[in-house]
GROMACS .gro file of C-alpha atoms in nm:
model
  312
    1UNK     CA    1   0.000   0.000   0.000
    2UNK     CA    2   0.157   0.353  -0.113
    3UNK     CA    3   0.081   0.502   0.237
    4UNK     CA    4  -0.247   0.647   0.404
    5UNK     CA    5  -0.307   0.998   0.468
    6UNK     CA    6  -0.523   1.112   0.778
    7UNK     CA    7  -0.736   1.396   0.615
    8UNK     CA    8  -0.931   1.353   0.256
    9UNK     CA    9  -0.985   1.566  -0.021
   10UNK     CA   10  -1.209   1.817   0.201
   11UNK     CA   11  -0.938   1.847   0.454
   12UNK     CA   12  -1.146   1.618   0.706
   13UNK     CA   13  -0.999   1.275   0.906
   14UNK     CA   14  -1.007   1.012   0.615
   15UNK     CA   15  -0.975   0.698   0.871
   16UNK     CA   16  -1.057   0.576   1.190
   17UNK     CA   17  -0.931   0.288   1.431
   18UNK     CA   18  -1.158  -0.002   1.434
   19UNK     CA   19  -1.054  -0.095   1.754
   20UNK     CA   20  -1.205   0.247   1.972
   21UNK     CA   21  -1.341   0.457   1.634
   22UNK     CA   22  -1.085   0.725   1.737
   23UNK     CA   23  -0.946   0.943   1.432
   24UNK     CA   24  -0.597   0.833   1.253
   25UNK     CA   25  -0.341   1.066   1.316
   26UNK     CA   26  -0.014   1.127   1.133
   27UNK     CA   27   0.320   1.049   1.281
   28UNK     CA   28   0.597   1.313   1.307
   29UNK     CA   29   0.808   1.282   1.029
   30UNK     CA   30   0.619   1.009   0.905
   31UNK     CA   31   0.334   1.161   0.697
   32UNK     CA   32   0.183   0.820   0.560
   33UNK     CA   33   0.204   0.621   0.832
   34UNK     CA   34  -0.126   0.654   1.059
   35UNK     CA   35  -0.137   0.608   1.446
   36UNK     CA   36  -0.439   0.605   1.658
   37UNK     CA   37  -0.401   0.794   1.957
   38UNK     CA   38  -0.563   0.588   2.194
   39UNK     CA   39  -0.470   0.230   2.169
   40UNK     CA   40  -0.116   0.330   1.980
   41UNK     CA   41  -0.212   0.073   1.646
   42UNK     CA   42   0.006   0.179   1.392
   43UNK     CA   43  -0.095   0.169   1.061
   44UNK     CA   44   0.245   0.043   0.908
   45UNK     CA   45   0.261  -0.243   1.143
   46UNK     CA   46   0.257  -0.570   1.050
   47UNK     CA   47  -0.016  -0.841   1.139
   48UNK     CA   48  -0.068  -1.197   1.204
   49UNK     CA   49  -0.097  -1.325   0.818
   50UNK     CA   50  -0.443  -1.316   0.805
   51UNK     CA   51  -0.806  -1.176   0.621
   52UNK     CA   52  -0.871  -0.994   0.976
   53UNK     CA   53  -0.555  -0.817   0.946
   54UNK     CA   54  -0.775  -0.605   0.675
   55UNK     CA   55  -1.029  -0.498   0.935
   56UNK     CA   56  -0.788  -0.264   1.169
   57UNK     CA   57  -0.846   0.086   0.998
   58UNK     CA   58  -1.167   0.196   0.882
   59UNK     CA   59  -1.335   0.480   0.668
   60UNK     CA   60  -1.459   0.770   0.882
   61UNK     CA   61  -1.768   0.791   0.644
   62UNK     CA   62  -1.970   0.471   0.609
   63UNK     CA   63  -2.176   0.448   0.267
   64UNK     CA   64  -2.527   0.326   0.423
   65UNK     CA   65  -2.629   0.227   0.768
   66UNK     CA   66  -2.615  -0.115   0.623
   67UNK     CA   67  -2.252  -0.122   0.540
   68UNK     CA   68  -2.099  -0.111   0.898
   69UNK     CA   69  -2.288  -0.450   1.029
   70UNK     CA   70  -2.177  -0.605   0.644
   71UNK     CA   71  -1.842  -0.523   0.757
   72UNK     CA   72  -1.864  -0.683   1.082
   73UNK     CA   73  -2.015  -0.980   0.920
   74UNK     CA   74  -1.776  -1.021   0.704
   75UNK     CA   75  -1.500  -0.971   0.959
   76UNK     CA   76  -1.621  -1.267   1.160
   77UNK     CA   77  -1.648  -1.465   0.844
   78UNK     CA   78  -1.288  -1.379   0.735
   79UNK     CA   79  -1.088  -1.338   1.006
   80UNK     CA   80  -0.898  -1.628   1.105
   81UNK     CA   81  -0.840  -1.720   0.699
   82UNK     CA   82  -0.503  -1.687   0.579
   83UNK     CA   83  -0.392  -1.382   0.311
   84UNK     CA   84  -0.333  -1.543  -0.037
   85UNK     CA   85   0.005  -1.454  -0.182
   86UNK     CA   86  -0.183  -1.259  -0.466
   87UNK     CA   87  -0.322  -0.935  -0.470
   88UNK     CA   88  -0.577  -1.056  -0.712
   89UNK     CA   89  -0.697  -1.348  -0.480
   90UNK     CA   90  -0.699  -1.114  -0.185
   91UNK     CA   91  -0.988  -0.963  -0.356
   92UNK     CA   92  -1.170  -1.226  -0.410
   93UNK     CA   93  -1.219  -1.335  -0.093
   94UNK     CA   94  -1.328  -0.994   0.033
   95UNK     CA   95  -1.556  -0.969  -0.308
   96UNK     CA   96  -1.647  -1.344  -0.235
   97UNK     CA   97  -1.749  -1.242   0.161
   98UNK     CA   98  -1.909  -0.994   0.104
   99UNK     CA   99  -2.141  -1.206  -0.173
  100UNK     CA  100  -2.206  -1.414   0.130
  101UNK     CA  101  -2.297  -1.201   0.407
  102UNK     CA  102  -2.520  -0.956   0.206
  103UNK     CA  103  -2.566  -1.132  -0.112
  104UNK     CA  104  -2.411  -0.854  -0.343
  105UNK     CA  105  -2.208  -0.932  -0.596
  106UNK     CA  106  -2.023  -0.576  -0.664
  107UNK     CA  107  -1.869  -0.708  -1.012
  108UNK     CA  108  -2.212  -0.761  -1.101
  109UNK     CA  109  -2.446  -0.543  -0.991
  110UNK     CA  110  -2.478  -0.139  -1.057
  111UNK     CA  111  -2.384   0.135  -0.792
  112UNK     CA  112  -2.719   0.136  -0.703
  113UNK     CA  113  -2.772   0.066  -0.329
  114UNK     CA  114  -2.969  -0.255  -0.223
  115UNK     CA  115  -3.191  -0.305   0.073
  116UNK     CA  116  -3.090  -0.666   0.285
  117UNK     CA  117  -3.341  -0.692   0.595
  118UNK     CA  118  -3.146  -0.887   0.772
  119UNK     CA  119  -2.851  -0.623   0.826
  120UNK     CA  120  -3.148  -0.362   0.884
  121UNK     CA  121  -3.101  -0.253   1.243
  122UNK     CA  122  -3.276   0.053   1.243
  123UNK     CA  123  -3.240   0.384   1.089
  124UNK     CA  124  -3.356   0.590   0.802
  125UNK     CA  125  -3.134   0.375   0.609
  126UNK     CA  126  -3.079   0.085   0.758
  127UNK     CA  127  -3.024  -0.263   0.628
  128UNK     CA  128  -2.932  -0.041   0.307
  129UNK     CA  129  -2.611  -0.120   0.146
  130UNK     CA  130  -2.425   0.109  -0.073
  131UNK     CA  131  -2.261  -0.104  -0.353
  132UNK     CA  132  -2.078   0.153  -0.496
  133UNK     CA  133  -1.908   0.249  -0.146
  134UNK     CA  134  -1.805  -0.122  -0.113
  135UNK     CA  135  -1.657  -0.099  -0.486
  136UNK     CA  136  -1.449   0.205  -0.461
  137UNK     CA  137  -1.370   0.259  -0.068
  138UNK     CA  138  -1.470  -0.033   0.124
  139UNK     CA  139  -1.292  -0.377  -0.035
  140UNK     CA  140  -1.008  -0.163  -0.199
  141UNK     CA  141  -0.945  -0.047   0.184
  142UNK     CA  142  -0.976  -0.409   0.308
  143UNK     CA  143  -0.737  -0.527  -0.018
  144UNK     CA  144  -0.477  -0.254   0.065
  145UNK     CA  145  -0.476  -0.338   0.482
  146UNK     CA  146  -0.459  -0.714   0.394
  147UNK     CA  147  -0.170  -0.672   0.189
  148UNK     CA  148   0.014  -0.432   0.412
  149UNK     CA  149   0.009  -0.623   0.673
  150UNK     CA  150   0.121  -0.956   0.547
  151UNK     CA  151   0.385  -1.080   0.787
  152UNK     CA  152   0.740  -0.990   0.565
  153UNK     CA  153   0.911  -1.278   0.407
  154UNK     CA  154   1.204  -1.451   0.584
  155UNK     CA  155   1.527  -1.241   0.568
  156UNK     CA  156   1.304  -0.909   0.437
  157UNK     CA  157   1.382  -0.639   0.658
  158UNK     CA  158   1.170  -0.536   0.928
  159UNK     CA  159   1.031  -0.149   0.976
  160UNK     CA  160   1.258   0.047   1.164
  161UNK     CA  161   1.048   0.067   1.455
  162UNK     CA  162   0.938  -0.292   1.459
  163UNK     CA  163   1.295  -0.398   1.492
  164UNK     CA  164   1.356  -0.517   1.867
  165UNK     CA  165   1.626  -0.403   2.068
  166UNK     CA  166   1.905  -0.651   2.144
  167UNK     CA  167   1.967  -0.768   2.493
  168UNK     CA  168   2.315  -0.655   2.486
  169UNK     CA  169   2.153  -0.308   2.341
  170UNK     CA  170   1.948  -0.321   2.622
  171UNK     CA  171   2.190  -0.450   2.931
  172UNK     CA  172   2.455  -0.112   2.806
  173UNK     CA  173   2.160   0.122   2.826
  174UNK     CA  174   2.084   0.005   3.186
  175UNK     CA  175   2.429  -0.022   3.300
  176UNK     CA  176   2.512   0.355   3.133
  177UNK     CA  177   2.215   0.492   3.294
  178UNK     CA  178   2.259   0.277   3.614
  179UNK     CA  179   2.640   0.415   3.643
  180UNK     CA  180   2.523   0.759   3.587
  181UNK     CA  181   2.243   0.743   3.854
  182UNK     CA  182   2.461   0.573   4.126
  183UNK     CA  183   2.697   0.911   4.113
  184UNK     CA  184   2.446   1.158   4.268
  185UNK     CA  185   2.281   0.912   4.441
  186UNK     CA  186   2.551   0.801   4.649
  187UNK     CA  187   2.717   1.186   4.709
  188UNK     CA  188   2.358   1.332   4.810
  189UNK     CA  189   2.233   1.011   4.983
  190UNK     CA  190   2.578   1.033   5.193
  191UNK     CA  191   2.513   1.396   5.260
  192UNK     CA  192   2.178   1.349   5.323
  193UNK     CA  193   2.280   1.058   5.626
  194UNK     CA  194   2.499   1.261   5.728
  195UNK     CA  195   2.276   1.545   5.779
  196UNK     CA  196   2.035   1.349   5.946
  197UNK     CA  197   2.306   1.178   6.181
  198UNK     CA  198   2.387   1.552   6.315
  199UNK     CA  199   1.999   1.650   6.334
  200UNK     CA  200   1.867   1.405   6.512
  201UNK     CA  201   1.940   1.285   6.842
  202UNK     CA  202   2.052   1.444   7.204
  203UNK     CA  203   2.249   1.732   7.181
  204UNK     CA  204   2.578   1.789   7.375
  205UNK     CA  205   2.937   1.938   7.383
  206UNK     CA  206   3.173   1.607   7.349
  207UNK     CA  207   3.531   1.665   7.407
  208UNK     CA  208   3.737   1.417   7.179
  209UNK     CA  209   3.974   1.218   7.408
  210UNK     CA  210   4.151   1.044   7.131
  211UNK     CA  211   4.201   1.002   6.729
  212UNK     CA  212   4.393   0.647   6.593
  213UNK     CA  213   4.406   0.612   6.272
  214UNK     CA  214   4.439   0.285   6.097
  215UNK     CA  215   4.475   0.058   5.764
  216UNK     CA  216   4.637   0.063   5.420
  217UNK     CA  217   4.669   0.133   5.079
  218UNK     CA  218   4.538  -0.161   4.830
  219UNK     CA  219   4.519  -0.225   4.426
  220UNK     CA  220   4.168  -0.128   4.461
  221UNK     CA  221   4.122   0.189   4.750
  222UNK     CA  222   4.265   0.172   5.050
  223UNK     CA  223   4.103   0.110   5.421
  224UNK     CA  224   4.187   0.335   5.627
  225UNK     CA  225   4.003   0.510   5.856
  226UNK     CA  226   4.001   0.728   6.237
  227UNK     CA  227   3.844   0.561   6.531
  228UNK     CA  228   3.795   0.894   6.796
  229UNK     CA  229   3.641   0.884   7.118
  230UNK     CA  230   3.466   1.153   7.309
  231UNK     CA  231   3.304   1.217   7.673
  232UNK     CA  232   3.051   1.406   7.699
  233UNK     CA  233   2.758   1.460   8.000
  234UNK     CA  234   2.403   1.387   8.055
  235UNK     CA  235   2.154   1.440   8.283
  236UNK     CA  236   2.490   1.505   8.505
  237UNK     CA  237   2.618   1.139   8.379
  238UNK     CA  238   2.960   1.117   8.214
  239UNK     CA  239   2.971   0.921   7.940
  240UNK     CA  240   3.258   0.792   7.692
  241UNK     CA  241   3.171   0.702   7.395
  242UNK     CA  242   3.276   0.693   7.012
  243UNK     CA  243   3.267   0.994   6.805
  244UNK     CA  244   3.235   1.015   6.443
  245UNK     CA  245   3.229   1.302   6.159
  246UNK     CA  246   3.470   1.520   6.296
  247UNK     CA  247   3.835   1.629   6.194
  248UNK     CA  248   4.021   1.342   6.273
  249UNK     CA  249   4.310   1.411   6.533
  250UNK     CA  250   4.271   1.799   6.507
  251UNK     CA  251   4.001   1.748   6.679
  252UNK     CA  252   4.153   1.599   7.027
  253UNK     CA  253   4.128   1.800   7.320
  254UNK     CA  254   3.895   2.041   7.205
  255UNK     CA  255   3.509   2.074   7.226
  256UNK     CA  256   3.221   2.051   6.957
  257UNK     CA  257   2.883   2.061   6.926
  258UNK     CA  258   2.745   1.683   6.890
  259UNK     CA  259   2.456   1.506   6.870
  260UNK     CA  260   2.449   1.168   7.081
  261UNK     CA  261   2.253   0.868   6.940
  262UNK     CA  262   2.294   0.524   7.066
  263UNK     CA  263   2.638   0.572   7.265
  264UNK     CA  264   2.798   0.791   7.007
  265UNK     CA  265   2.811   1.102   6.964
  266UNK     CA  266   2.844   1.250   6.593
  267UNK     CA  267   2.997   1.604   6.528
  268UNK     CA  268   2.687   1.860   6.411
  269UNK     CA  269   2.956   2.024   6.168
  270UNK     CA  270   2.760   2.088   5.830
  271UNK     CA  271   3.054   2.079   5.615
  272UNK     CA  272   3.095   1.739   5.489
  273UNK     CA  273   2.707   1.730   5.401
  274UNK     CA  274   2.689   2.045   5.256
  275UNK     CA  275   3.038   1.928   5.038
  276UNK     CA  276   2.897   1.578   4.946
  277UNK     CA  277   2.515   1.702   4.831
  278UNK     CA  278   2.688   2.012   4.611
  279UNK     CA  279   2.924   1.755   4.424
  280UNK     CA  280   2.635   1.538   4.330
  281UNK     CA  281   2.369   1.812   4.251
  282UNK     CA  282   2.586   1.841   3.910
  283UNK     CA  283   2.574   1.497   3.807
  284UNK     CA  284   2.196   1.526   3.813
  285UNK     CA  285   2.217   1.767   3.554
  286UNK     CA  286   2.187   1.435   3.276
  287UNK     CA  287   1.885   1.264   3.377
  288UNK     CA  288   1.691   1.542   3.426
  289UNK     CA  289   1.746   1.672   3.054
  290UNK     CA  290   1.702   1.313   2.943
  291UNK     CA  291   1.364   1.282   3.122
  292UNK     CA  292   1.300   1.672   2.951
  293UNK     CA  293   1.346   1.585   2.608
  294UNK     CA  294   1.183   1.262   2.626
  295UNK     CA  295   0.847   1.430   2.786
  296UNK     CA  296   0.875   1.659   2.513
  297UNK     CA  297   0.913   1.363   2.214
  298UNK     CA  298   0.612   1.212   2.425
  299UNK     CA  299   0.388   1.516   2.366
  300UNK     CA  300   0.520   1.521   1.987
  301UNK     CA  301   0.504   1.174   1.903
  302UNK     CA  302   0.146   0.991   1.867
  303UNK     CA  303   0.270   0.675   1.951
  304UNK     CA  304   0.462   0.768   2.296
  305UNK     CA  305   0.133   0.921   2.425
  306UNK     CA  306  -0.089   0.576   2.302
  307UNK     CA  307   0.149   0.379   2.482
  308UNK     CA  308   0.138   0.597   2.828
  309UNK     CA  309  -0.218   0.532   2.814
  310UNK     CA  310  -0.196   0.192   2.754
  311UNK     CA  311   0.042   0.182   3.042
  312UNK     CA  312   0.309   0.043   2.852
   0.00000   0.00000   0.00000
């Protein structure tokens, strides 16, 4: 099929989804491919290799109030029988269904609508069908769609956005965005511990007693690390305990502002934080013009919003 085009001759929406009856509308960049914006069909996907393939897009004008339950009919007559190879026999199945759900023969008769009673479901037309919609809009639409959507050949390449992402393509995403996440999220979630370490809890002056520092370099980091210990009074109890988050041996003899939780006491000093949630603010920076640009492809692109609403 050369391509669809969401507004006729007038201007107007030329097709609708048979799925919800919502209009067709273009995709960006992609003028004759048709998307409908509810349940995300495409029109330029393919389908299972079958007559009810052809039923997916439909005319926004019916011919008669007849034509929509002949079309349904012939749907459920069709559906689960496979596409021919030929163009030629395509149409004659739909030509053929059609004979058998409302007895018209369009090759034969004129373009002179025909009453059938038993598609008459009410209405100032109904049970009317118009033969000469069928013959120039209604089985040239179902040809086309069956056609279209005939599963590709082995080895035939797939549309580009049909094509499914490898897992390795997949895995290098994650990791890239994983590693990029992990950054910020480790600086501010340290500051963030450490801010709450110095918030909350009893509040004291602790005089550090003692700094030892300990461990070594190795291939990968190195482990060392400053083991201080403080007193400090409550209620008019002494108590010695460890202290953490302060300046290492500078720190001995004097006395800071701490806040004791659970036997130690940790130094209220805001500078570490503060340090630790400014150098990963940056790194946020990425993600949040990723997430930007894809909200705005989501508002530009027909197919991003159908599949938010679908959930998916």
């Amino acid at each position: 099929m050369g391509g669809l085009s969401a507004p006729d001759q007038y201007g107007l929406p030329a097709y609708c989804c048979a799925a919800d009856g919502h209009v067709l509308e273009s995709i960006a960049g992609m003028n004759d491919v048709l998307c409908c914006p509810v349940c995300g069909h495409r029109s330029d996907e393919p389908g299972n290799g079958v007559l009810g393939d052809a039923f997916d897009i439909v005319h926004r004008q019916w011919g008669l109030r007849g034509d929509p339950h002949a079309w349904r009919a012939m749907r459920n007559l069709l559906a689960t029988i496979p596409t021919p190879p030929d163009r030629d026999a395509v149409r004659d199945r739909f030509v053929d269904g059609l004979r058998q759900v409302a007895h018209i023969d369009i090759d034969q008769l004129d373009g002179q609508p025909v009453y059938r009673e038993h598609l008459d479901h009410g209405g100032m037309s109904g049970g009317v069908v118009n033969v000469e919609w069928w013959r120039t809009k209604g089985i040239p639409l179902l040809v086309d769609r069956a056609v279209s959507r005939r599963a590709a050949a082995p080895g035939a390449t797939d549309p580009p956005h049909a094509a499914p992402r490898s897992v390795r393509s997949v895995a290098t995403g994650v990791g890239v965005w994983a590693l990029v996440l992990a950054i910020p999220i480790a600086l501010i979630g340290s500051g963030g511990w450490l801010l709450y370490q110095r918030a909350i809890g009893t509040r004291v002056k602790a005089t550090v007693l003692t700094c030892d520092s300990s461990g070594n370099f190795r291939r990968y980091g190195t482990t060392f690390r400053t083991d201080c210990v403080a007193q400090w009074t409550i209620d008019g109890r002494v108590i010695i305990g460890g202290f953490d988050g302060g300046n290492g041996s500078s720190d001995v003899g004097k006395q800071v502002d701490a806040t004791v939780r659970g036997g130690t006491a940790y130094s209220r000093s805001l500078g570490l934080p503060i340090l630790l949630i400014a150098f990963g603010l940056p790194f946020l920076v990425i993600p949040f013009f990723a997430i930007k640009r894809r909200i705005v492809d989501h508002r530009n692109n027909p197919v991003a919003r159908a599949r938010s609403y679908r959930g998916s």
